[in-house]
XYZ file of C-alpha atoms in Angstrom:
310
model
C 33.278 31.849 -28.336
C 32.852 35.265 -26.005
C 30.319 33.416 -22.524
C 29.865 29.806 -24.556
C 31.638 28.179 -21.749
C 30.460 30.185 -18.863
C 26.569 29.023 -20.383
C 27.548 25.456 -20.392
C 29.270 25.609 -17.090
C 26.824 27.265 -15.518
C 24.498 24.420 -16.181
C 27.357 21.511 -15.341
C 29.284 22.738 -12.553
C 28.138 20.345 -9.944
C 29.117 18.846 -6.618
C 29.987 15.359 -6.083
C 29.229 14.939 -2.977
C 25.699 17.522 -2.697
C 23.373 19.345 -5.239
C 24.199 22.630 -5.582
C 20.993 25.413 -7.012
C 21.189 27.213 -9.934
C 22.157 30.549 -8.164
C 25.303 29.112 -6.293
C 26.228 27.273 -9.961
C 25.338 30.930 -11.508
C 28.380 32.347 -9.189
C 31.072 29.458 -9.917
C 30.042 29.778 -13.750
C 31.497 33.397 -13.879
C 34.762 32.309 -11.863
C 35.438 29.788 -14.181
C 34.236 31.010 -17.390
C 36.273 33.748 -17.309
C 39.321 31.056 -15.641
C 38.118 28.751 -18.394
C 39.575 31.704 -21.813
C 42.441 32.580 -19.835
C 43.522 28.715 -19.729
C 42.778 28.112 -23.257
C 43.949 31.252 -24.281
C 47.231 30.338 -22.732
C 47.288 27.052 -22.164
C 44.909 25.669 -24.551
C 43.601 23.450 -21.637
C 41.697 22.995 -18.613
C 44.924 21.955 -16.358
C 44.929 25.354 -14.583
C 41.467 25.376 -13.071
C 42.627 22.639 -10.595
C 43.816 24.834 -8.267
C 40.787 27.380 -8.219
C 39.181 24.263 -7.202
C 38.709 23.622 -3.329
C 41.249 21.212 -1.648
C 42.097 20.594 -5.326
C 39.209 18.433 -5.780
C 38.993 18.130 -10.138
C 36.608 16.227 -12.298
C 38.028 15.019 -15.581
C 35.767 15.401 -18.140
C 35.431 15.406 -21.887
C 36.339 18.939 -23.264
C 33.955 21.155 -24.482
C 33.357 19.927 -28.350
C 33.357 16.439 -26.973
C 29.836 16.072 -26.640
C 29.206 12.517 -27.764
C 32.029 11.571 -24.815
C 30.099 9.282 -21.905
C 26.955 9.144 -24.180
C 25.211 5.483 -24.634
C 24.818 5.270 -28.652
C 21.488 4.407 -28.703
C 20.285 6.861 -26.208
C 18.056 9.929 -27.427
C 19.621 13.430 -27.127
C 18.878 15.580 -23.683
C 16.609 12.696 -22.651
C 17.638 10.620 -19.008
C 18.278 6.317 -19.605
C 17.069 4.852 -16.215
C 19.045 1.396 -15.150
C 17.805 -0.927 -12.848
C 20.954 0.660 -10.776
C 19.082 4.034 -11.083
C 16.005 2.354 -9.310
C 17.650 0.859 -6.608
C 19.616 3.969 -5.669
C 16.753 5.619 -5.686
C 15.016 3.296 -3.276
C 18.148 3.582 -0.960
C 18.360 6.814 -1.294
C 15.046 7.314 0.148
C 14.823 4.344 2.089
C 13.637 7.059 5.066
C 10.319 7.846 2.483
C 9.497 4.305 2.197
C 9.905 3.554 5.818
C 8.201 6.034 7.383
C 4.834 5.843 5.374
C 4.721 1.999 5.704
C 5.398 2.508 9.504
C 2.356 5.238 9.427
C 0.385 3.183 7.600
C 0.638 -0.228 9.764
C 0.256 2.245 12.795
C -2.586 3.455 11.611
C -4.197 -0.046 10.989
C -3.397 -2.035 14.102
C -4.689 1.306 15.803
C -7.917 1.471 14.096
C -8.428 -2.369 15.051
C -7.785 -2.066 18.537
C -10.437 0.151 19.249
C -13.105 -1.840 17.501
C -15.457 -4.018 19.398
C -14.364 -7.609 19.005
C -17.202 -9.525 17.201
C -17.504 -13.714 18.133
C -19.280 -15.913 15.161
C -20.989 -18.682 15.995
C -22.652 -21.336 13.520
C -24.885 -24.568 13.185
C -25.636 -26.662 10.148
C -29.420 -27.618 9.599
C -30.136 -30.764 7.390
C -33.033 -30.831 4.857
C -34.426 -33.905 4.209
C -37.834 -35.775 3.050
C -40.613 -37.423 5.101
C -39.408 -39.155 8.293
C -36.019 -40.257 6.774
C -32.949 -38.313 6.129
C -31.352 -39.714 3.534
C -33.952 -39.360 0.459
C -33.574 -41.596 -2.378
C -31.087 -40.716 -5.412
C -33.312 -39.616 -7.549
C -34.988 -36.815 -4.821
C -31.252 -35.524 -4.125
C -31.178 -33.136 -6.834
C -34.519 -31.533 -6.210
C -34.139 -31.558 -2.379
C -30.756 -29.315 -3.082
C -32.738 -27.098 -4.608
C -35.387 -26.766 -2.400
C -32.411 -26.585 0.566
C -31.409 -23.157 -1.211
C -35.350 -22.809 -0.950
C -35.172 -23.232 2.723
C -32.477 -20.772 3.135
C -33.963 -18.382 2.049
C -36.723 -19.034 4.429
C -34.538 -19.289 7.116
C -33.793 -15.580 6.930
C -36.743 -13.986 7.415
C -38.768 -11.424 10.250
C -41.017 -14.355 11.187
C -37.911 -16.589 12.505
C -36.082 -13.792 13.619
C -39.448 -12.494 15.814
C -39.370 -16.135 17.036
C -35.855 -15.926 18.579
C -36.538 -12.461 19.921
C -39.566 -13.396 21.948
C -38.029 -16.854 23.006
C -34.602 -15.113 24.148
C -36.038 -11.721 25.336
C -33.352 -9.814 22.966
C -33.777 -6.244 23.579
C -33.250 -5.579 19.862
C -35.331 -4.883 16.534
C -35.827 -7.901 14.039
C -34.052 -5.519 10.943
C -31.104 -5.447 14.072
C -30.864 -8.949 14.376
C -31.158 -10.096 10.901
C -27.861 -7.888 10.706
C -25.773 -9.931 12.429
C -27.336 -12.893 11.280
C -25.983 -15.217 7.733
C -27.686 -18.338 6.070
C -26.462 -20.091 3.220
C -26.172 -23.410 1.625
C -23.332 -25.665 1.671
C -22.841 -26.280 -2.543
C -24.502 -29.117 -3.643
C -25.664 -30.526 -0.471
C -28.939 -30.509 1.674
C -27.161 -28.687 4.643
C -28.029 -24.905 5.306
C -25.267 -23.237 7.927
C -26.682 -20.696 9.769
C -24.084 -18.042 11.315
C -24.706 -15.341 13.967
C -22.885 -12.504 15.087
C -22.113 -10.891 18.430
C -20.161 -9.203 20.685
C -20.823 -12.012 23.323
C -19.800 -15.597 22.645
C -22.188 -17.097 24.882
C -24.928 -15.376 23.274
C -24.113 -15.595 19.785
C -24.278 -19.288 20.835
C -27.240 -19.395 22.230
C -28.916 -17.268 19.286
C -27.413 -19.339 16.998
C -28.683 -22.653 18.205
C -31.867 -21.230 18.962
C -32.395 -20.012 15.426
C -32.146 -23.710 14.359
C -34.665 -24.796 16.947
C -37.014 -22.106 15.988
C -36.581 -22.697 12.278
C -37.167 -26.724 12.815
C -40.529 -25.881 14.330
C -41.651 -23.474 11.988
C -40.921 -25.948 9.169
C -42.517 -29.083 11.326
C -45.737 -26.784 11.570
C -46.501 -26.122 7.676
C -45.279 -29.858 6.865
C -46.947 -32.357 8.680
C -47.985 -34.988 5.851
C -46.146 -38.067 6.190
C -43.937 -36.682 2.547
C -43.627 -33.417 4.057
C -40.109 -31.862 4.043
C -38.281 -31.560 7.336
C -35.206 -29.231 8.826
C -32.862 -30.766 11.596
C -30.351 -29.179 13.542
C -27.463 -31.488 12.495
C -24.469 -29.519 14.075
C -25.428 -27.382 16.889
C -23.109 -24.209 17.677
C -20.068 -24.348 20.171
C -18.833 -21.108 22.277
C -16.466 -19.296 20.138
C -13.128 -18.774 21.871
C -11.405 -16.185 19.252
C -13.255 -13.519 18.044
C -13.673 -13.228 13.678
C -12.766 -9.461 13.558
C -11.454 -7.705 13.872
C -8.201 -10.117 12.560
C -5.290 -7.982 13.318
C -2.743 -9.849 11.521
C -4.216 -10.129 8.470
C -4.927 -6.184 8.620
C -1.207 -5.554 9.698
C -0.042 -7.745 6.750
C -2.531 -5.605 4.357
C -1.053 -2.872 5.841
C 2.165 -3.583 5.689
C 1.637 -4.202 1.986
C -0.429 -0.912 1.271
C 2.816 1.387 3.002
C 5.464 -0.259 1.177
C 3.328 0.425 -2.111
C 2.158 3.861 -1.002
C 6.182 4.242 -0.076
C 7.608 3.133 -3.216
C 5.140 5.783 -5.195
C 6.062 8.342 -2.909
C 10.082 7.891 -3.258
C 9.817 7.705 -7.288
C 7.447 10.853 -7.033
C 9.671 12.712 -5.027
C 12.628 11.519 -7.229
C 10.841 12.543 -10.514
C 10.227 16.064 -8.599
C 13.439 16.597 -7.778
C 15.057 18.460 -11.045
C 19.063 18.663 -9.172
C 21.947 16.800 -10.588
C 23.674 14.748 -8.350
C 26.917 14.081 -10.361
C 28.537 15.348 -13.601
C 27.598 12.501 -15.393
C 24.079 12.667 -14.246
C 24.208 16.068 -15.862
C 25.713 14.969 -19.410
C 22.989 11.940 -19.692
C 20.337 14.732 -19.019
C 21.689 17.440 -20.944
C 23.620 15.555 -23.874
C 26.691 18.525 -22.720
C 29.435 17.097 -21.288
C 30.456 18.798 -18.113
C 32.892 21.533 -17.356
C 34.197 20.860 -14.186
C 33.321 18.929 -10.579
C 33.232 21.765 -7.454
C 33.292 20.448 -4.068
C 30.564 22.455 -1.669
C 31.815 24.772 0.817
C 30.790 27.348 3.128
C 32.420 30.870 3.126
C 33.197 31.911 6.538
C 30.644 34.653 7.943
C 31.581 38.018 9.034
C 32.393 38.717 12.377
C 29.817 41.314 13.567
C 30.607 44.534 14.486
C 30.410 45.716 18.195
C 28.773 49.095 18.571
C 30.173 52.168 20.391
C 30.184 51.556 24.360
């Protein structure tokens, strides 16, 4: 058939070693199709064409009408079977991909947190109770945990942050320091922990135990009957000696997480861009054709240049 095998081998002549484009298989397809008649015409084989082939590298492969040769039975037609082997090479292969993003990527996080401010929490846990007792009878417990949640609520508020901003002299607004300020209750108890946040341990501290003071009085003022409800600073607030953020381990372990993802997406994606063949069987499972031959890649010399006229 007149340019049938110069159109397959075209498409199949391949390197083992490198891809080769479509142009440079475009010029070994018309040196071997027309190599490819003569042998059969004389031959009726594919013998000859080992020594057109460079330092007499040869692929054996299936002849021409062989096309089922090499081809997994239950495999579609011109459609690529992926193996577990197929992932990992491709993983290996670019290895470099997956590296480099998860190196940018941690960079990028342990840099970010080194320029932050680091932030110190400190906290103290207030305990509701009833009349001049703390430890309410059973039957109170269940409504004095829900007034506690009650309490917490109150507890983070303008007129008890006002109090600690007059009492410390803070040079701040009281929408500022509710900010950096947290209350909530401990689940299904009568203690309320109340958390600040600052940039100086010593004062977030101070503002922390001061909050409870502050909050004690304010409840002692609107309950003075002998029933009334009452808030005690249980657990006062110590200095913090490590700051809470920014937590630079735990953001280089996210990030070391989040580049080996992002890397693994990026090497498939490259992979699934990348439309060379890498091997002659690589270009049979594609195709369904089996190849024609295996060319090793190779440079032609260059010219020497010619000197002009002295």
């Amino acid at each position: 058939m007149p340019g049938g095998p110069c159109r397959i081998s075209q498409r199949f002549i391949v390197s083992p070693q490198d891809r080769v484009s479509d142009r440079e298989a475009g010029r070994w397809c018309r040196r071997f199709g027309r190599a490819y008649r003569n042998a059969h015409s004389e031959t009726g084989g594919v013998d000859d064409l080992e020594g057109m082939l460079p330092n007499g590298t040869r692929h054996a492969a299936p002849t021409i009408g062989d096309h089922d040769a090499g081809w997994p039975a239950d495999a579609p037609r011109g459609q690529e079977v992926l193996s577990v082997r197929d992932l990992l090479e491709t993983l290996w292969r670019k290895a470099w991909v997956i590296l480099l993003m998860t190196i940018l990527v941690v960079g990028a996080a342990v840099g970010y947190g080194l320029t932050q401010t680091p932030m110190y929490q400190a906290s103290i846990k207030v305990l509701v109770g009833q009349g001049q007792g703390l430890t309410p009878e059973s039957n109170d417990v269940i409504g004095l945990q829900q007034l506690t949640q009650s309490m917490a609520e109150l507890a983070y508020t303008r007129t008890v942050a006002d109090a600690v901003i007059q009492n410390l002299d803070l040079q701040t607004t009281p929408d500022e320091f509710l900010a950096g300020m947290s209350v909530e209750q401990v689940a299904e108890t009568q203690v309320i922990e109340v958390s600040y946040t600052d940039s100086d341990p010593e004062r977030a501290s101070q503002i922390a135990n001061t909050i409870g003071d502050e909050f004690s009085g304010q409840v002692s003022e609107v309950s003075s009957s002998a029933n009334s409800i009452t808030a005690v600073t249980w657990e006062k607030a110590a200095v913090p000696s490590s700051p809470i953020s920014p937590n630079l381990l735990r953001n280089g372990l996210l990030a070391l997480v989040l580049g080996l993802m992002l890397g693994v997406g990026l090497a498939f994606l490259l992979e699934y861009l990348d439309d060379s063949w890498r091997s002659p069987e690589e270009a049979m499972q594609v195709s369904g054709v089996p190849t024609f031959a295996a060319v090793r890649e190779f440079r032609l010399p260059k010219k020497p240049k010619k000197k002009g006229a002295s």
